[in-house]
XYZ file of C-alpha atoms in Angstrom:
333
model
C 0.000 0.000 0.000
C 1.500 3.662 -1.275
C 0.778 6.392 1.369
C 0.325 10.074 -0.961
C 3.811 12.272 -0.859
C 4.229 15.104 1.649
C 2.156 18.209 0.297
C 5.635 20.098 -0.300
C 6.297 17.626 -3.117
C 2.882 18.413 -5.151
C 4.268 21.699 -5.607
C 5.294 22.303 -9.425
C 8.664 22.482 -9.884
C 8.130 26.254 -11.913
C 6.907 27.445 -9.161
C 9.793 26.299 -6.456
C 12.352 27.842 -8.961
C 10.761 30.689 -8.551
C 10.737 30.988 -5.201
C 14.418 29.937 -4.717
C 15.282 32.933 -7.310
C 13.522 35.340 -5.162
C 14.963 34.463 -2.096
C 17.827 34.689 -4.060
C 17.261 38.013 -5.211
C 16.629 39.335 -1.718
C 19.677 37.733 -0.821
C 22.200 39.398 -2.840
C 19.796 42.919 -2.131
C 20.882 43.063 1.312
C 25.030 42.000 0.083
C 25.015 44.535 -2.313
C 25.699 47.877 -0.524
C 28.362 50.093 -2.648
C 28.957 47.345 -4.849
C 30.528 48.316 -8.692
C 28.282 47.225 -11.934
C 30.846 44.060 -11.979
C 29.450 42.524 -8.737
C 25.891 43.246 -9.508
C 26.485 41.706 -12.552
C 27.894 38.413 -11.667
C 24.936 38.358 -8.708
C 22.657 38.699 -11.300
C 24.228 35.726 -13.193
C 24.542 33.670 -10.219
C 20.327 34.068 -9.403
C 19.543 33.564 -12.983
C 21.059 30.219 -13.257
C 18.928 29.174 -10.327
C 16.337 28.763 -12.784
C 18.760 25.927 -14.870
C 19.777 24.268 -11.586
C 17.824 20.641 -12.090
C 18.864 20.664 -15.929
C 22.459 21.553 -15.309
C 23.568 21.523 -11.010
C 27.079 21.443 -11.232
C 27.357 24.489 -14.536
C 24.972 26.251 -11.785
C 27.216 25.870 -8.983
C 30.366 26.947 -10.577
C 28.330 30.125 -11.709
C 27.873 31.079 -8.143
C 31.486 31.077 -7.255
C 32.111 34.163 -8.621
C 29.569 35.820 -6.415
C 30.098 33.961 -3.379
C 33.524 35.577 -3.988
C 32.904 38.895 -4.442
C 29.734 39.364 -1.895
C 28.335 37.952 1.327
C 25.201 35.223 0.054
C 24.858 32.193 1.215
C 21.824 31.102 -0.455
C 22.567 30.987 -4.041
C 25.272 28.617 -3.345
C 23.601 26.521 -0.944
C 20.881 26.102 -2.935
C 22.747 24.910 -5.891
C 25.046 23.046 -3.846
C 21.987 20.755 -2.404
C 20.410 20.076 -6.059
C 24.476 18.801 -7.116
C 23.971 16.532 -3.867
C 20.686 15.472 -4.744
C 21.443 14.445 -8.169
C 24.716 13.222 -8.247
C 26.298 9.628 -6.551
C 29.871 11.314 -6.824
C 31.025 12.062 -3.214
C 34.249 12.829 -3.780
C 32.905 15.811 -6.239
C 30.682 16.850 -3.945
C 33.437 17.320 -1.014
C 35.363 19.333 -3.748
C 32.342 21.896 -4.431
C 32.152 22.366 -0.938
C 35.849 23.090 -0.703
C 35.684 25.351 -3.764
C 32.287 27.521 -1.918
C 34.660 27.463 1.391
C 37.503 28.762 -0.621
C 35.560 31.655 -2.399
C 33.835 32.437 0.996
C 36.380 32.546 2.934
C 38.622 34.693 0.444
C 38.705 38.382 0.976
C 37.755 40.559 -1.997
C 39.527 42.135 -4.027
C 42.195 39.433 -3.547
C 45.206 42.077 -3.834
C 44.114 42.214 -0.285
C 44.756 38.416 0.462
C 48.486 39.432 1.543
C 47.571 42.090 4.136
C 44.596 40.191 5.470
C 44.704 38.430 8.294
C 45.442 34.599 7.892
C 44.026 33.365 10.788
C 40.738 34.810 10.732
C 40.471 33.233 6.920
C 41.224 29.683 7.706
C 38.875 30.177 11.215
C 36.197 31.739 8.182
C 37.161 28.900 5.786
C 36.502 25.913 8.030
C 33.333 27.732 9.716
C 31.893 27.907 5.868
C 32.823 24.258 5.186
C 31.177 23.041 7.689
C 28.265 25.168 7.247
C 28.230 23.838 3.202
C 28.157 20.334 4.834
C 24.707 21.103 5.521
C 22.905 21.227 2.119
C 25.016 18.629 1.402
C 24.089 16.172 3.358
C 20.268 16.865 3.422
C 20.592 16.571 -0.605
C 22.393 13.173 0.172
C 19.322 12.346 2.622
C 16.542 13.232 0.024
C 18.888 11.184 -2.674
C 18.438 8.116 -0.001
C 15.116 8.908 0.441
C 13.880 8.385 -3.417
C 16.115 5.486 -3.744
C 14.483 4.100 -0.912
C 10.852 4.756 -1.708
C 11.990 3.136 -4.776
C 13.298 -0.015 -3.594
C 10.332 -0.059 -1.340
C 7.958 0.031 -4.578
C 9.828 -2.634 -6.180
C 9.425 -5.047 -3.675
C 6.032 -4.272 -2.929
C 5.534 -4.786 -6.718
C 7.519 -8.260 -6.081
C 5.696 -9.735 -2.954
C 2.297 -8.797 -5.342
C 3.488 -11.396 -7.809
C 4.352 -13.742 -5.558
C 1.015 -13.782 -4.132
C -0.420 -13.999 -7.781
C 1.905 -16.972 -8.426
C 0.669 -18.695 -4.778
C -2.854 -17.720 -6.001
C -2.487 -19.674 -8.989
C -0.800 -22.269 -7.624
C -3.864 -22.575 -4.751
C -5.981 -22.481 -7.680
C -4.746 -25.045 -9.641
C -4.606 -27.280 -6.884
C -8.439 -26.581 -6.248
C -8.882 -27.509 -10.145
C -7.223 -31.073 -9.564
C -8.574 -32.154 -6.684
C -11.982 -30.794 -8.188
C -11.491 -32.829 -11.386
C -10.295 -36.321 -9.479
C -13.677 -35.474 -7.301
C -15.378 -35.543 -10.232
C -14.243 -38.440 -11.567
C -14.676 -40.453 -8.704
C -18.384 -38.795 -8.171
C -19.849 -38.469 -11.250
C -18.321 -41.679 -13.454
C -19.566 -44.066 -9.857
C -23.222 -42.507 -10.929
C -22.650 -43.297 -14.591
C -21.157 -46.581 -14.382
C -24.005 -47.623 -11.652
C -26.759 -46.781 -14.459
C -24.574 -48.207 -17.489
C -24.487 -51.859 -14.801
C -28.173 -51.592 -14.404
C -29.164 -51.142 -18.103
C -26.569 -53.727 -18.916
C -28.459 -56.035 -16.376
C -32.034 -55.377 -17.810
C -30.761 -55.846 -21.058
C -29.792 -59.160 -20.916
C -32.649 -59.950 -18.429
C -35.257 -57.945 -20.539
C -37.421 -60.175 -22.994
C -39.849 -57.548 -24.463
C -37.678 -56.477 -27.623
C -38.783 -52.970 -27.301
C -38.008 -52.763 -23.442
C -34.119 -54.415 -24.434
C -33.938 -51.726 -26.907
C -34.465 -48.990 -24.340
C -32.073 -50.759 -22.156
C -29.443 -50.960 -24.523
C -30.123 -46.980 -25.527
C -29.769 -46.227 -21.955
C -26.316 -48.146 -21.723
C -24.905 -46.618 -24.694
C -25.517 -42.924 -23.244
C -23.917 -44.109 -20.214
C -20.958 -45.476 -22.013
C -20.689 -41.951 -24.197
C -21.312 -39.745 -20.763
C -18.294 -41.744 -19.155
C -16.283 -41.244 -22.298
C -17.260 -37.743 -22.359
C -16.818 -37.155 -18.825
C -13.314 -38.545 -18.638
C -12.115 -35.959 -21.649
C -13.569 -33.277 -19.831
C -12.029 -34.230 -16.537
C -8.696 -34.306 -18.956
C -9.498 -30.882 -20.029
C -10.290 -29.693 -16.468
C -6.403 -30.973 -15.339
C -4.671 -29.408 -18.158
C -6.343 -25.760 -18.012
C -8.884 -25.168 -15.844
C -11.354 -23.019 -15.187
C -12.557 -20.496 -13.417
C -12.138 -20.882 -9.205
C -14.981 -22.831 -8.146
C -16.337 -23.715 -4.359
C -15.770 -27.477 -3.702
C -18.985 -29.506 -2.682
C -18.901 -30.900 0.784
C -16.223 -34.172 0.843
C -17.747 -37.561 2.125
C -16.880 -38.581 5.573
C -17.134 -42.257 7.313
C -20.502 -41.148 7.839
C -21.360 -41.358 4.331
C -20.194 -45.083 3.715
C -23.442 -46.512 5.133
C -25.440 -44.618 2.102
C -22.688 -45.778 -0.303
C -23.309 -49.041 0.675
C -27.057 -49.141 0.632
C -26.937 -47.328 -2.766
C -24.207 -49.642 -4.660
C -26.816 -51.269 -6.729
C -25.051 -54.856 -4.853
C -25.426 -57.048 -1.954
C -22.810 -55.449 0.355
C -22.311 -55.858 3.737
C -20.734 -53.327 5.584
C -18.907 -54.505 9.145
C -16.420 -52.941 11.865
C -15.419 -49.173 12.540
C -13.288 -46.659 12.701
C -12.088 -44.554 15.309
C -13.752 -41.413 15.491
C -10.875 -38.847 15.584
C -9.202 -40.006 11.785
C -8.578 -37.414 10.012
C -10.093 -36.173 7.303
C -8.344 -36.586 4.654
C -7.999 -40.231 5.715
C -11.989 -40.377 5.671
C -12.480 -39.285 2.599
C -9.172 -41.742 1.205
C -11.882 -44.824 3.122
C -14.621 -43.422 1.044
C -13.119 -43.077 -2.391
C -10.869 -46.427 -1.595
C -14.700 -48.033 -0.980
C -16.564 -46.750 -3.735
C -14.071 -47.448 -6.457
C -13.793 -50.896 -5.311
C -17.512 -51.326 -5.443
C -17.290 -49.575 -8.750
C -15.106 -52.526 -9.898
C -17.158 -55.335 -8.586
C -20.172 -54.010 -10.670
C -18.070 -53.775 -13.707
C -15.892 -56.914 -13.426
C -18.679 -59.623 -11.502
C -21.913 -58.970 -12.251
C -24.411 -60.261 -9.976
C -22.134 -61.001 -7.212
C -22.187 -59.580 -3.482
C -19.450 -57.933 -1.626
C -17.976 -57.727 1.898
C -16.428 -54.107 3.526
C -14.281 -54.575 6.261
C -13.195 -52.008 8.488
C -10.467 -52.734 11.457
C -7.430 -51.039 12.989
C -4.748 -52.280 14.326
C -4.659 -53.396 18.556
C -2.202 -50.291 19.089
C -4.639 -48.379 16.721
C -1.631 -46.476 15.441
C -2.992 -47.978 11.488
C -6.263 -48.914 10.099
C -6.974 -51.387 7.480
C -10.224 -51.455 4.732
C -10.968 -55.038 2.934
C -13.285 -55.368 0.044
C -14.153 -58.476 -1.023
C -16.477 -60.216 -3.897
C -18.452 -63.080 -4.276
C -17.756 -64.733 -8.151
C -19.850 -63.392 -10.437
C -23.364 -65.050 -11.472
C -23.936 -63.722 -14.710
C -21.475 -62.495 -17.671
C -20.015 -59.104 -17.715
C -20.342 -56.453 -20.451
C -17.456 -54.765 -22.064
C -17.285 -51.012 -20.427
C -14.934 -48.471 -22.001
């Protein structure tokens, strides 16, 4: 989340340059005094180039030597002097622009007087003025830091929103397979169970119309199941769109399973109560594809569930068996 910028930063630039010129300009107004045409002149330059100090900060900063020479401003200078540090990476220039401002400061003017004037006072004024240059340029090193920051900030908030795209996807697709295999295992035990029966009354059925319908009935189921299992194909590979899962069968469930199998089945033992479940639904599906296979592969036949754990009851065990068949099977695809 992006909080808005501080209100000074809404300002258009136009108008700040404007405002650091006229501060400029008043400045220089109260260094001017009895100042020749020559200072005024090279004042004049050094407020004008305010203007060009984004474009061109270190041209701009070299323009205001001149005048930090010849008169007492500060501003010009130091505002130049913090856009060089906010643009630039170069340390080692900026340390030498704040050397040169020192220098000019702290020279006297004309500098015919530099022999007669007193030394110590001009390296006490030189250092003072250095250290008062370190100012603008360290806050122009802070706001450097600062964009950089917000920057970096950006980018990995930009990064950490793809990566929970990616684990959306990834949640999603995992939804869309376990989705598809509960469709398979739902939907093709309810086709199969109506392709057995019509199977069954077709051989049983005498009427030749009534065998007809039977046999019509079986060969939609047989298509469904055909068409069911591309779509579940379909459903692996791509997907679709993010769908809510029905509610997964539980050991609760089995005794319907059993009672609805189309089969004799028998359904004995238990499990405890606290498996998981995962492992419940694993019992269910492990069930109901096994009864599946009885009604495909033994017709007629009855079947045995078996539920048990083990004496420690750190495992538990389901059995399934079958009876032979009494009557032929038909081929299913």
């Amino acid at each position: 989340m992006t909080t808005p910028g501080a209100w000074w930063t809404r300002i258009p630039d136009p108008v700040v340059d404007a405002v650091v010129v006229a501060v400029a300009v008043v400045d220089v107004l109260f260094s001017l005094g009895d100042t020749g045409p020559r200072e005024q002149a090279v004042a004049a330059l050094a407020c004008a180039a305010l203007a060009l100090r984004r474009r061109l900060p270190l041209v701009v900063f070299l323009l205001t030597l001149p005048a930090s020479l010849m008169l007492d401003i500060v501003f010009a200078p130091f505002a130049a002097l913090f856009t060089l540090a906010e643009r630039s990476r170069d340390r080692r220039l900026l340390v030498a622009c704040a050397v040169l401002f020192a220098v000019a400061a702290a020279a006297p003017w004309p500098l015919s007087g530099l022999a007669s004037h007193e030394r110590t006072w001009t390296l006490v004024y030189f250092f003072y003025t250095l250290a008062a240059a370190g100012a603008p340029v360290l806050l122009g090193q802070l706001v450097q830091a600062r964009r950089d920051l917000a920057r970096r900030l950006a980018e990995i908030e930009e990064a950490r929103e793809h990566e929970r795209l990616l684990h959306s996807q990834a949640v999603l697709a995992r939804e869309r397979a376990q989705l598809a295999r509960e469709m398979h295992d739902v939907v093709s035990h309810q086709v199969s169970l109506i392709a057995v029966q019509a199977g069954a009354l077709q051989v049983a059925a005498k009427d030749p119309d009534f065998k007809e319908g039977a046999r019509t009935i079986r060969s939609l189921s047989v298509d469904t199941l055909d068409e069911l299992r591309h779509m579940v194909t379909l459903l692996r590979a791509s997907g679709g769109r993010a769908s809510e899962l029905t509610p997964q069968p539980t050991l609760a469930d089995l005794h319907k399973l059993v009672t609805s199998s189309g089969i004799d089945t028998r359904l004995t033992g238990e499990l405890p109560s606290d498996v998981s479940t995962t492992a419940q639904r694993a019992v269910y599906r492990t069930v109901q594809e096994a009864l599946t296979n009885v009604r495909k592969h033994a017709p007629g036949a009855s079947a045995t569930v078996r539920l048990g754990q083990d004496d420690d009851g750190a495992a538990f065990t389901v059995t399934v068996t079958n009876t032979p068949p009494t009557r032929p099977s038909l081929p299913h695809p």
